[in-house]
Amino acid sequence: MSAHFGSRLRKGAVNTTVAALAVAALAASQAPDVTAGGAGGRAAADAPSSDTGSAAGTDDSATGNSPYYTDLPPLNSPAPAPSQSTGTGPVATGDTEAGIPATVLDAYKKAAASLAGSKPGCNLPWQLLAAIGKVESGHARGGNVDADGKTRSAILGPVLNGNGFANISDTDDGAFDGDTTHDRAVGPMQFIPSTWEWAGRDGNGDGAKDPNNIYDAALAAGHYLCRFSWDMSTDAGLRSAILSYNNSTDYYNTVVSWLEYYRNGTHEVPDGTGTLPDNRSDENSGGPATTPPSTPPSTTPPSTTPPATPPTTPPSTPPATPPATTPPGTTPPATTPTDTVHHLEDAGTAKLTAMAGDTFGDRIGTRTETKAGTAVAKVRVRFTIVGDTDATFTGGESVATVITDSRGIATAPALRAGEKTGAFTVRATVVGRTVAAVNYSATVTARAADALARTGSASLTCVAGGEFADQVELKASYKGAVADGVAATATLVKSSADPTANDKGPFFKDAAGNPVRTLTGLRTDANGLLTLPKLYADDTAGTFLLRVTTEGGATVTVELTVTEAPSPTPTPSDPPSETPAESASPSPSGSTTTGS
């Protein structure tokens, strides 16, 4: 990045190695576990020295690998004050490097808290955002922000024109960086416009995504670091994430040194009073070292010293060769691989179809080629999900930028289907060059089951007018695996040949207690189980059928038996009173004689 804070002390060639040496010193003096988790992992100084980490082949950097500040924290850690702990880590007091401007510190913590809810597996510590913010912009130039987090002046990196830096043609029409020819890293977290286009977030709820706002930039940085589901609590995850932000081992070592320093304790200082860094990584790389960010890089003017002898060619005679079109003292940008790309080709992508909630089995591959059809490596290809869909790439993003490999192929991250069914498009374009896009059609189908069965075998019986003691439980599967979230319908049918709803026999009840013989909107749970509501019987005895059908065509028919209710038993009563006829004495002939 290119924020500048007054005069700088130039360090020369030692700047490229001081970060790694200081990390080793930290490990020896006061930070024995300079690792992702703070214990038991490999120290940053022992990390591989190659600048091509895992991130290098999978995505472009957030900053376009712009310069960064190489200042390191003091070897003496801040003194924590446990009594002041707020549960978010130790705090420290005193006017030291541990101080972070209040608004900037608040933005880091709120961004990490948001990521803890949306991507808990990332385990992003706010101290990592603070470390990156320190290295990229000195915490927005020492907290030079307003109450809403907006920087009071622009923080711009150098022009990425290939002259000592990457060559990235303009992608935002100068909207963020003011440059309509090339891109520049922007804001306190130094996003290049092409990355901000998809990584930008609204961190303060004002409805805008502004790379110059620390709340927006910090939240975007958190999502960027977590986009591939890297786990920041592991060495490998932390390293991959940091290198994806700026692909340099020296950068990684510098960030980790500040991460560990802030983990040992921080304290809040007023906005605008933060400590400003002095030294930048490009001070010996040919890039500008002292030019303020709002001023374009300077060029060396032509010499004003008159020639020692008069020119031999008369003034009226034109020069033998046309004057150079490149300003004196400026090296023309070198041709990049991106400049040679003529078109994009599909690299054998299979049909893209997935069930809702599943990961697509095939991944999109795009090849960059010259006009002659030769593959072009090291070109950034952007994949964008377009259409009415909630499908995302791994990590929950709708845009991913991938660098082509030696075969000229960029392979997009895996696609994951959401719950919204239907077709959508994934569009592949070249970053920094206008060539025709390649569109890939993808389809999300509804969750389905191809098998459905009862989990129990007991007979389902009840008497007329009663209720069934057992509820019907079913399990759905698809190709032998649990089928979760599958829609189902249950109907008490008239017969195996007539699937219409019966008008007598067993029934469910609605919320008001009324009989219902068809239930819709049912859905299997995470284990593929579907438990139906309690069943009741009317006064009709017989054998009845319950049919359950799922999305995908799985069907099961369950037999229900309703028996006749037993006849009521007479209640015993007193013997009947004697009647006159019963009291008459039998006549000698055996007949009954009634009294007069």
XYZ file of C-alpha atoms in Angstrom:
596
model
C 0.000 0.000 0.000
C 1.068 3.558 -0.362
C -0.038 5.666 2.555
C 2.867 7.876 3.594
C 3.431 9.487 6.946
C 5.907 12.351 6.658
C 9.581 11.623 6.142
C 10.838 8.054 6.121
C 14.057 6.402 7.173
C 15.189 4.301 4.251
C 16.443 0.890 5.232
C 17.835 -0.292 1.919
C 18.102 -3.962 1.132
C 17.778 -5.084 4.731
C 14.042 -4.346 4.647
C 13.334 -7.557 2.762
C 14.700 -9.745 5.562
C 14.088 -7.779 8.743
C 10.562 -9.151 9.177
C 11.624 -12.804 9.277
C 14.535 -12.053 11.604
C 12.331 -10.111 13.981
C 9.769 -12.892 14.121
C 12.526 -15.268 15.122
C 13.634 -12.779 17.789
C 10.080 -12.535 19.055
C 9.902 -16.287 19.327
C 13.120 -16.397 21.317
C 12.484 -13.438 23.614
C 8.831 -13.103 24.474
C 6.557 -15.062 22.152
C 7.512 -18.740 22.313
C 4.528 -19.851 20.260
C 4.341 -17.592 17.234
C 1.721 -19.762 15.585
C -1.845 -19.684 14.430
C -3.220 -20.808 17.724
C -0.519 -19.520 19.986
C 0.667 -22.960 21.111
C 2.063 -26.096 19.657
C 2.305 -25.018 16.037
C 5.168 -24.141 13.728
C 6.674 -20.685 14.191
C 6.213 -18.212 11.389
C 9.962 -17.894 10.995
C 10.117 -21.609 10.212
C 7.497 -21.394 7.484
C 8.549 -22.247 3.931
C 10.411 -19.425 2.253
C 8.636 -19.691 -1.085
C 6.275 -16.863 -1.931
C 3.929 -19.224 -3.716
C 1.711 -20.418 -0.953
C -1.468 -22.356 -1.506
C -3.311 -19.140 -2.111
C -1.133 -18.174 -5.022
C -2.591 -20.712 -7.353
C -6.186 -20.293 -6.312
C -6.933 -16.596 -6.124
C -5.560 -13.151 -6.717
C -4.509 -11.121 -3.709
C -6.807 -8.581 -2.089
C -4.199 -5.861 -2.511
C -2.745 -6.811 -5.866
C 0.431 -7.536 -3.873
C 0.882 -3.800 -3.317
C 3.623 -2.545 -0.973
C 3.044 -2.693 2.765
C 4.636 -1.353 5.932
C 7.507 -3.427 7.285
C 7.746 -1.819 10.739
C 7.766 -4.502 13.453
C 6.413 -4.386 16.986
C 8.763 -3.860 19.926
C 10.394 -7.010 21.272
C 8.907 -6.243 24.692
C 5.262 -7.229 24.759
C 2.660 -4.829 26.131
C 1.991 -5.422 29.816
C -1.496 -6.930 30.104
C -3.833 -5.715 32.798
C -6.123 -8.683 33.601
C -8.338 -6.624 35.894
C -9.400 -4.600 32.857
C -10.186 -7.582 30.700
C -13.530 -7.424 28.927
C -13.585 -11.002 27.749
C -12.201 -10.119 24.304
C -8.552 -10.633 25.211
C -6.071 -8.907 27.486
C -5.766 -5.144 27.406
C -2.739 -3.010 28.081
C -2.191 0.516 29.209
C 0.339 3.126 28.245
C 1.310 5.051 25.145
C 2.894 2.150 23.245
C 2.673 0.504 19.861
C -0.100 -1.618 21.353
C -2.489 1.331 21.137
C -5.153 1.101 18.411
C -7.397 4.081 17.544
C -10.844 3.682 19.102
C -13.008 3.635 15.953
C -10.588 1.379 14.103
C -10.390 -1.034 17.026
C -14.189 -1.112 17.217
C -14.373 -1.940 13.502
C -11.940 -4.855 13.849
C -13.860 -6.342 16.780
C -17.279 -5.938 15.175
C -16.076 -7.547 11.957
C -14.656 -10.551 13.832
C -17.875 -10.892 15.847
C -19.898 -10.900 12.617
C -17.684 -13.603 11.102
C -18.004 -15.680 14.284
C -21.717 -15.865 13.547
C -21.685 -16.267 9.763
C -18.539 -18.408 9.383
C -17.749 -19.875 12.805
C -15.398 -22.509 11.390
C -13.019 -19.779 10.245
C -12.107 -18.860 13.866
C -11.020 -15.390 12.774
C -9.414 -13.393 15.625
C -9.918 -9.644 15.524
C -6.201 -9.309 16.231
C -5.514 -10.685 12.729
C -7.574 -7.884 11.191
C -5.675 -5.446 13.410
C -2.339 -6.885 12.270
C -3.293 -6.550 8.603
C -4.699 -3.059 9.178
C -1.431 -2.045 10.848
C 0.698 -3.400 8.020
C -1.504 -2.054 5.232
C -2.248 1.470 6.440
C -1.048 1.973 9.998
C -4.656 1.614 11.213
C -6.028 4.133 8.696
C -3.125 6.527 9.270
C -3.275 6.406 13.005
C -7.075 6.487 13.120
C -7.591 9.461 10.811
C -11.295 8.625 10.412
C -14.578 10.290 11.272
C -17.130 8.951 13.754
C -18.706 6.749 11.045
C -15.346 5.163 10.164
C -14.765 7.071 6.911
C -11.135 8.031 6.258
C -10.665 11.790 6.298
C -8.327 11.625 3.311
C -7.715 9.068 0.592
C -5.366 6.157 1.265
C -4.140 4.976 -2.119
C -1.487 2.505 -3.158
C 0.882 3.116 -6.069
C -0.346 2.954 -9.643
C -0.304 -0.715 -10.640
C 1.136 -0.087 -14.099
C 3.845 -2.747 -14.152
C 6.563 -0.252 -13.294
C 7.943 -2.000 -10.224
C 4.508 -3.389 -9.333
C 1.812 -5.588 -10.829
C 0.213 -4.388 -14.053
C -3.546 -4.209 -13.444
C -5.603 -2.234 -15.928
C -8.454 -0.101 -14.620
C -11.521 -2.080 -13.547
C -13.661 0.583 -11.823
C -13.502 3.542 -14.224
C -11.658 5.354 -11.453
C -14.663 5.254 -9.128
C -12.637 4.230 -6.066
C -9.030 5.082 -6.910
C -9.461 8.058 -9.262
C -7.399 6.329 -11.965
C -9.113 5.398 -15.221
C -6.025 3.720 -16.697
C -4.754 1.419 -13.966
C -5.957 0.177 -10.601
C -4.586 1.234 -7.217
C -5.138 -0.326 -3.793
C -7.719 1.686 -1.858
C -8.566 2.408 1.777
C -7.375 1.291 5.204
C -7.313 -2.408 4.226
C -5.912 -1.668 0.743
C -8.336 -3.497 -1.537
C -7.810 -3.211 -5.275
C -11.077 -2.209 -7.019
C -11.437 -5.508 -8.910
C -11.411 -7.407 -5.612
C -13.631 -4.914 -3.803
C -16.230 -5.397 -6.547
C -17.097 -8.820 -5.110
C -15.546 -8.752 -1.647
C -16.985 -5.406 -0.516
C -19.301 -5.412 2.521
C -21.481 -2.928 4.381
C -20.011 -3.102 7.869
C -21.757 -0.124 9.455
C -25.268 -0.620 8.095
C -25.450 2.607 6.094
C -26.433 0.823 2.888
C -23.099 1.474 1.154
C -19.986 -0.639 0.541
C -17.100 1.791 0.784
C -13.452 0.611 0.793
C -12.546 3.929 2.454
C -14.714 3.110 5.492
C -12.930 1.080 8.159
C -16.117 -0.763 9.193
C -16.824 -1.826 5.604
C -13.187 -2.597 4.850
C -12.608 -4.630 8.029
C -15.709 -6.770 7.438
C -14.721 -7.287 3.796
C -11.224 -8.305 4.871
C -12.679 -10.850 7.283
C -14.883 -12.398 4.616
C -11.973 -12.408 2.175
C -9.728 -14.256 4.629
C -12.482 -16.798 5.372
C -13.760 -17.300 1.830
C -12.245 -20.777 1.337
C -13.252 -22.021 4.802
C -9.659 -21.809 6.044
C -9.412 -22.303 9.805
C -7.444 -19.440 11.352
C -6.786 -21.522 14.470
C -4.437 -23.764 12.460
C -1.026 -22.869 11.060
C -1.964 -24.009 7.564
C -5.236 -22.090 7.507
C -3.666 -18.916 8.870
C -0.775 -19.048 6.408
C -3.034 -19.665 3.403
C -5.336 -16.809 4.369
C -2.567 -14.257 4.952
C -0.729 -15.203 1.747
C -3.974 -14.830 -0.177
C -4.131 -11.229 1.025
C -0.587 -10.441 -0.148
C 1.438 -13.303 -1.587
C 4.786 -12.706 0.147
C 6.468 -14.658 2.916
C 7.956 -11.422 4.267
C 4.428 -10.030 4.410
C 3.235 -13.150 6.202
C 6.009 -12.874 8.787
C 5.296 -9.199 9.392
C 1.567 -9.757 9.853
C 2.115 -12.700 12.213
C 4.512 -10.664 14.353
C 1.826 -7.992 14.856
C -0.840 -10.659 15.402
C 1.105 -12.120 18.302
C 1.912 -8.686 19.674
C -1.760 -7.676 19.753
C -2.731 -11.027 21.267
C -0.528 -10.178 24.238
C -2.497 -7.015 24.946
C -3.874 -3.855 23.366
C -5.470 -0.654 24.507
C -7.644 1.984 22.918
C -6.246 5.396 21.995
C -8.161 8.414 20.651
C -8.747 8.553 16.908
C -5.956 10.333 15.093
C -3.314 9.610 17.744
C -2.155 6.151 16.672
C 1.514 5.429 16.018
C 2.397 5.850 12.345
C 4.755 3.394 10.585
C 7.896 4.583 8.799
C 9.194 1.888 6.475
C 7.664 0.363 3.383
C 8.430 -2.836 1.520
C 9.007 -1.125 -1.832
C 11.740 1.248 -0.632
C 14.353 -0.806 -2.426
C 12.198 -2.230 -5.200
C 12.128 0.673 -7.605
C 8.714 1.932 -6.512
C 8.045 5.417 -5.160
C 9.072 5.842 -1.545
C 8.158 9.354 -0.523
C 5.421 10.494 -2.890
C 2.177 11.334 -1.039
C -0.694 9.040 -2.062
C -2.691 11.808 -3.670
C 0.219 12.662 -6.006
C 0.979 10.470 -9.037
C 4.423 8.820 -9.063
C 7.029 11.322 -10.192
C 9.155 10.966 -13.273
C 12.644 12.310 -13.873
C 12.449 15.494 -15.983
C 14.794 15.972 -18.945
C 18.147 17.466 -18.076
C 18.222 21.256 -18.087
C 22.007 21.428 -18.609
C 22.808 22.842 -22.077
C 24.787 20.580 -24.391
C 28.545 21.015 -24.389
C 28.608 21.667 -28.136
C 25.991 23.041 -30.445
C 23.834 20.445 -32.130
C 25.236 19.270 -35.432
C 21.818 19.144 -37.053
C 20.331 22.498 -37.968
C 17.193 23.343 -35.995
C 15.130 23.236 -39.171
C 16.090 19.653 -39.838
C 13.793 17.090 -38.132
C 15.496 14.546 -35.895
C 16.614 11.315 -37.495
C 14.324 9.280 -35.231
C 10.988 10.252 -33.706
C 11.108 11.316 -30.066
C 10.391 8.674 -27.470
C 6.750 8.477 -26.491
C 7.609 7.332 -22.967
C 8.401 10.204 -20.585
C 12.109 10.354 -19.783
C 13.036 8.395 -16.689
C 9.971 6.133 -16.912
C 10.205 2.454 -17.826
C 7.370 1.437 -20.168
C 5.114 -1.243 -18.688
C 6.101 -4.731 -19.726
C 3.655 -6.915 -21.621
C 1.853 -9.191 -19.214
C 0.249 -12.596 -19.886
C -3.151 -10.903 -19.586
C -2.280 -8.648 -22.533
C -1.869 -11.702 -24.785
C -5.267 -13.263 -24.051
C -7.498 -13.218 -27.113
C -10.397 -15.389 -25.975
C -11.701 -17.820 -23.373
C -12.621 -21.459 -23.922
C -14.569 -23.967 -21.851
C -12.046 -26.452 -20.442
C -14.309 -29.496 -20.608
C -16.863 -28.550 -17.955
C -19.492 -31.264 -17.492
C -23.213 -30.665 -17.066
C -23.764 -28.695 -13.865
C -26.684 -30.104 -11.880
C -27.116 -30.481 -8.138
C -29.866 -31.082 -5.651
C -30.742 -28.230 -3.297
C -28.267 -28.066 -0.429
C -25.698 -30.282 -2.164
C -22.319 -29.483 -3.675
C -22.135 -29.728 -7.461
C -20.184 -32.820 -8.434
C -18.355 -31.065 -11.265
C -16.324 -27.844 -11.237
C -16.086 -25.173 -13.889
C -12.864 -24.932 -15.869
C -11.983 -22.070 -18.233
C -8.907 -21.827 -20.462
C -7.301 -18.542 -21.543
C -5.839 -18.614 -25.063
C -3.972 -16.382 -27.489
C -5.372 -15.654 -30.937
C -3.459 -18.682 -32.197
C -5.048 -20.901 -29.549
C -2.001 -21.170 -27.272
C -2.749 -21.478 -23.560
C -1.828 -18.497 -21.363
C -0.763 -19.078 -17.753
C -0.834 -16.648 -14.822
C -3.994 -14.838 -15.910
C -6.715 -13.905 -13.444
C -10.138 -15.241 -14.393
C -13.189 -14.055 -12.489
C -16.190 -16.382 -12.033
C -19.458 -14.628 -11.186
C -22.756 -16.305 -10.270
C -25.562 -14.565 -12.152
C -29.319 -15.020 -11.816
C -32.054 -15.572 -9.270
C -30.271 -18.107 -7.084
C -28.811 -18.545 -3.625
C -26.088 -20.874 -4.879
C -22.561 -19.862 -3.857
C -18.976 -20.910 -4.244
C -17.220 -22.640 -1.357
C -16.961 -20.095 1.446
C -20.308 -18.472 0.710
C -19.207 -15.990 -1.973
C -20.892 -15.320 -5.315
C -17.663 -14.257 -7.043
C -14.269 -15.954 -7.141
C -11.075 -14.975 -8.943
C -8.656 -17.732 -9.920
C -5.234 -17.633 -11.594
C -4.731 -19.901 -14.603
C -2.246 -22.734 -14.201
C 0.521 -23.821 -16.582
C -2.125 -25.241 -18.933
C -3.904 -21.889 -19.032
C -6.831 -23.323 -17.068
C -8.586 -21.633 -14.188
C -10.740 -23.999 -12.135
C -13.497 -22.318 -10.152
C -14.102 -23.252 -6.511
C -16.775 -25.871 -5.971
C -20.339 -24.654 -6.381
C -22.828 -25.313 -3.602
C -26.548 -25.257 -4.304
C -28.841 -23.260 -2.048
C -32.505 -23.970 -1.429
C -33.790 -22.021 -4.414
C -34.434 -24.333 -7.375
C -34.055 -23.484 -11.042
C -31.373 -22.464 -13.514
C -28.668 -19.830 -13.150
C -25.455 -18.832 -14.909
C -21.794 -18.747 -13.928
C -19.940 -16.200 -16.047
C -16.175 -16.363 -16.640
C -14.295 -13.173 -17.579
C -10.671 -12.048 -17.699
C -9.660 -9.525 -15.061
C -7.975 -6.513 -16.642
C -8.862 -7.292 -20.240
C -12.043 -7.088 -22.290
C -12.741 -10.357 -24.063
C -15.990 -12.212 -24.617
C -17.222 -14.002 -21.498
C -17.940 -17.720 -21.319
C -21.255 -18.595 -19.680
C -21.972 -21.870 -17.927
C -25.538 -22.983 -17.217
C -26.235 -24.645 -13.874
C -29.439 -26.107 -12.473
C -30.586 -26.722 -8.914
C -33.265 -29.368 -8.448
C -35.476 -29.888 -5.410
C -34.293 -32.147 -2.603
C -35.517 -35.645 -3.385
C -35.779 -39.163 -2.022
C -35.846 -42.397 -3.982
C -36.737 -44.647 -1.030
C -39.135 -44.303 1.886
C -39.868 -46.836 4.623
C -41.397 -47.139 8.087
C -38.924 -47.225 10.939
C -41.125 -49.608 12.975
C -43.121 -52.780 12.215
C -45.861 -52.780 14.846
C -49.451 -52.968 13.576
C -51.325 -49.691 13.635
C -54.705 -50.440 15.196
C -57.336 -48.558 17.098
C -61.042 -48.881 17.939
C -63.703 -46.825 16.219
C -63.960 -43.374 17.769
C -60.521 -43.690 19.406
C -56.983 -42.625 18.581
C -53.959 -44.554 17.387
C -51.416 -45.093 20.155
C -48.383 -44.972 17.830
C -47.455 -42.192 15.413
C -46.225 -43.115 11.942
C -42.471 -42.520 11.523
C -40.743 -42.867 8.153
C -37.162 -42.558 6.913
C -36.229 -41.187 3.481
C -33.021 -41.847 1.578
C -31.495 -40.979 -1.774
C -29.026 -43.358 -3.400
C -28.538 -44.962 -0.026
C -27.755 -41.705 1.801
C -29.953 -39.772 4.193
C -32.419 -37.547 2.330
C -32.854 -34.503 4.538
C -35.170 -31.582 3.903
C -37.270 -33.490 1.380
C -40.857 -32.314 0.857
C -43.571 -34.906 1.458
C -47.363 -35.299 1.312
C -49.459 -37.680 3.421
C -52.981 -38.702 2.292
C -55.540 -41.152 3.703
C -56.591 -42.606 0.337
C -59.764 -44.407 -0.621
C -57.970 -47.489 -1.950
C -54.737 -48.681 -3.522
C -56.255 -47.962 -6.916
C -57.871 -44.652 -5.961
C -55.384 -42.097 -4.525
C -58.017 -39.487 -3.750
C -58.581 -38.585 -0.125
C -61.044 -40.729 1.795
C -64.126 -39.169 3.342
C -64.326 -41.601 6.240
C -62.060 -43.604 8.498
C -58.845 -42.379 10.185
C -57.931 -38.692 10.065
C -55.470 -36.084 11.312
C -56.552 -32.913 13.058
C -55.836 -29.331 12.111
C -55.072 -26.582 14.618
C -58.784 -26.110 15.297
C -59.342 -29.837 15.896
C -61.172 -30.444 12.625
C -60.614 -33.708 10.697
C -57.947 -33.502 7.926
C -57.146 -36.390 5.588
C -54.379 -34.770 3.468
C -51.230 -33.128 4.880
C -48.920 -31.056 2.674
C -45.758 -29.095 3.441
C -44.181 -31.956 5.363
C -40.375 -32.181 5.277
C -37.841 -34.747 6.472
C -35.448 -33.655 9.220
C -31.642 -33.645 9.186
C -31.647 -37.417 9.690
C -34.120 -38.037 6.880
C -36.903 -38.828 9.382
C -40.527 -37.817 9.008
C -42.856 -38.224 11.992
C -46.525 -37.728 11.156
C -49.017 -36.153 13.587
C -51.290 -38.345 15.717
C -54.048 -40.212 13.903
C -57.650 -40.519 15.065
C -60.537 -42.781 14.006
C -64.167 -41.972 13.359
C -66.934 -44.530 14.010
C -66.257 -46.472 10.791
C -64.551 -49.822 11.260
C -62.404 -51.461 8.608
C -58.966 -51.444 6.981
C -57.710 -48.136 5.615
C -54.628 -46.936 3.743
C -52.248 -44.033 4.453
C -50.036 -43.104 1.508
C -46.939 -40.870 1.885
C -45.128 -39.536 -1.194
C -41.902 -37.482 -1.349
C -40.348 -35.181 -3.910
C -38.457 -37.517 -6.212
C -41.188 -40.142 -6.320
C -40.532 -42.257 -3.227
C -43.822 -43.668 -1.898
C -44.893 -45.885 0.980
C -48.387 -47.128 1.852
C -49.215 -47.886 5.480
C -52.169 -50.057 6.542
C -54.416 -48.831 9.358
C -56.993 -51.007 11.112
C -60.058 -49.711 12.922
C -62.052 -52.255 14.938
C -65.680 -52.116 16.016
C -66.247 -50.568 19.367
C -67.537 -53.218 21.881
C -71.332 -53.294 22.618
C -72.258 -51.477 25.798
C -72.721 -53.841 28.818
C -76.133 -53.486 30.638
C -75.896 -51.975 34.075
C -77.224 -54.319 36.869
C -80.558 -53.129 38.473
C -82.920 -54.082 41.360
C -85.300 -57.095 40.835
C -88.613 -56.031 39.285
C -91.556 -55.465 41.642
C -94.246 -58.189 41.794
C -97.290 -57.611 39.672
C -100.772 -58.890 40.523
C -100.392 -61.643 37.950
C -97.049 -62.698 39.403
C -98.536 -62.821 42.900
C -101.483 -65.042 41.908
C -101.349 -68.611 43.116
C -101.233 -71.283 40.492
C -104.381 -73.196 39.988
C -104.418 -76.885 40.402
C -104.335 -77.196 36.610
C -100.959 -75.104 36.294
C -102.411 -71.979 34.729
C -101.926 -68.634 36.209
C -104.780 -66.977 37.885
C -104.884 -63.292 38.245
C -106.545 -61.566 41.091
C -109.870 -59.814 40.659
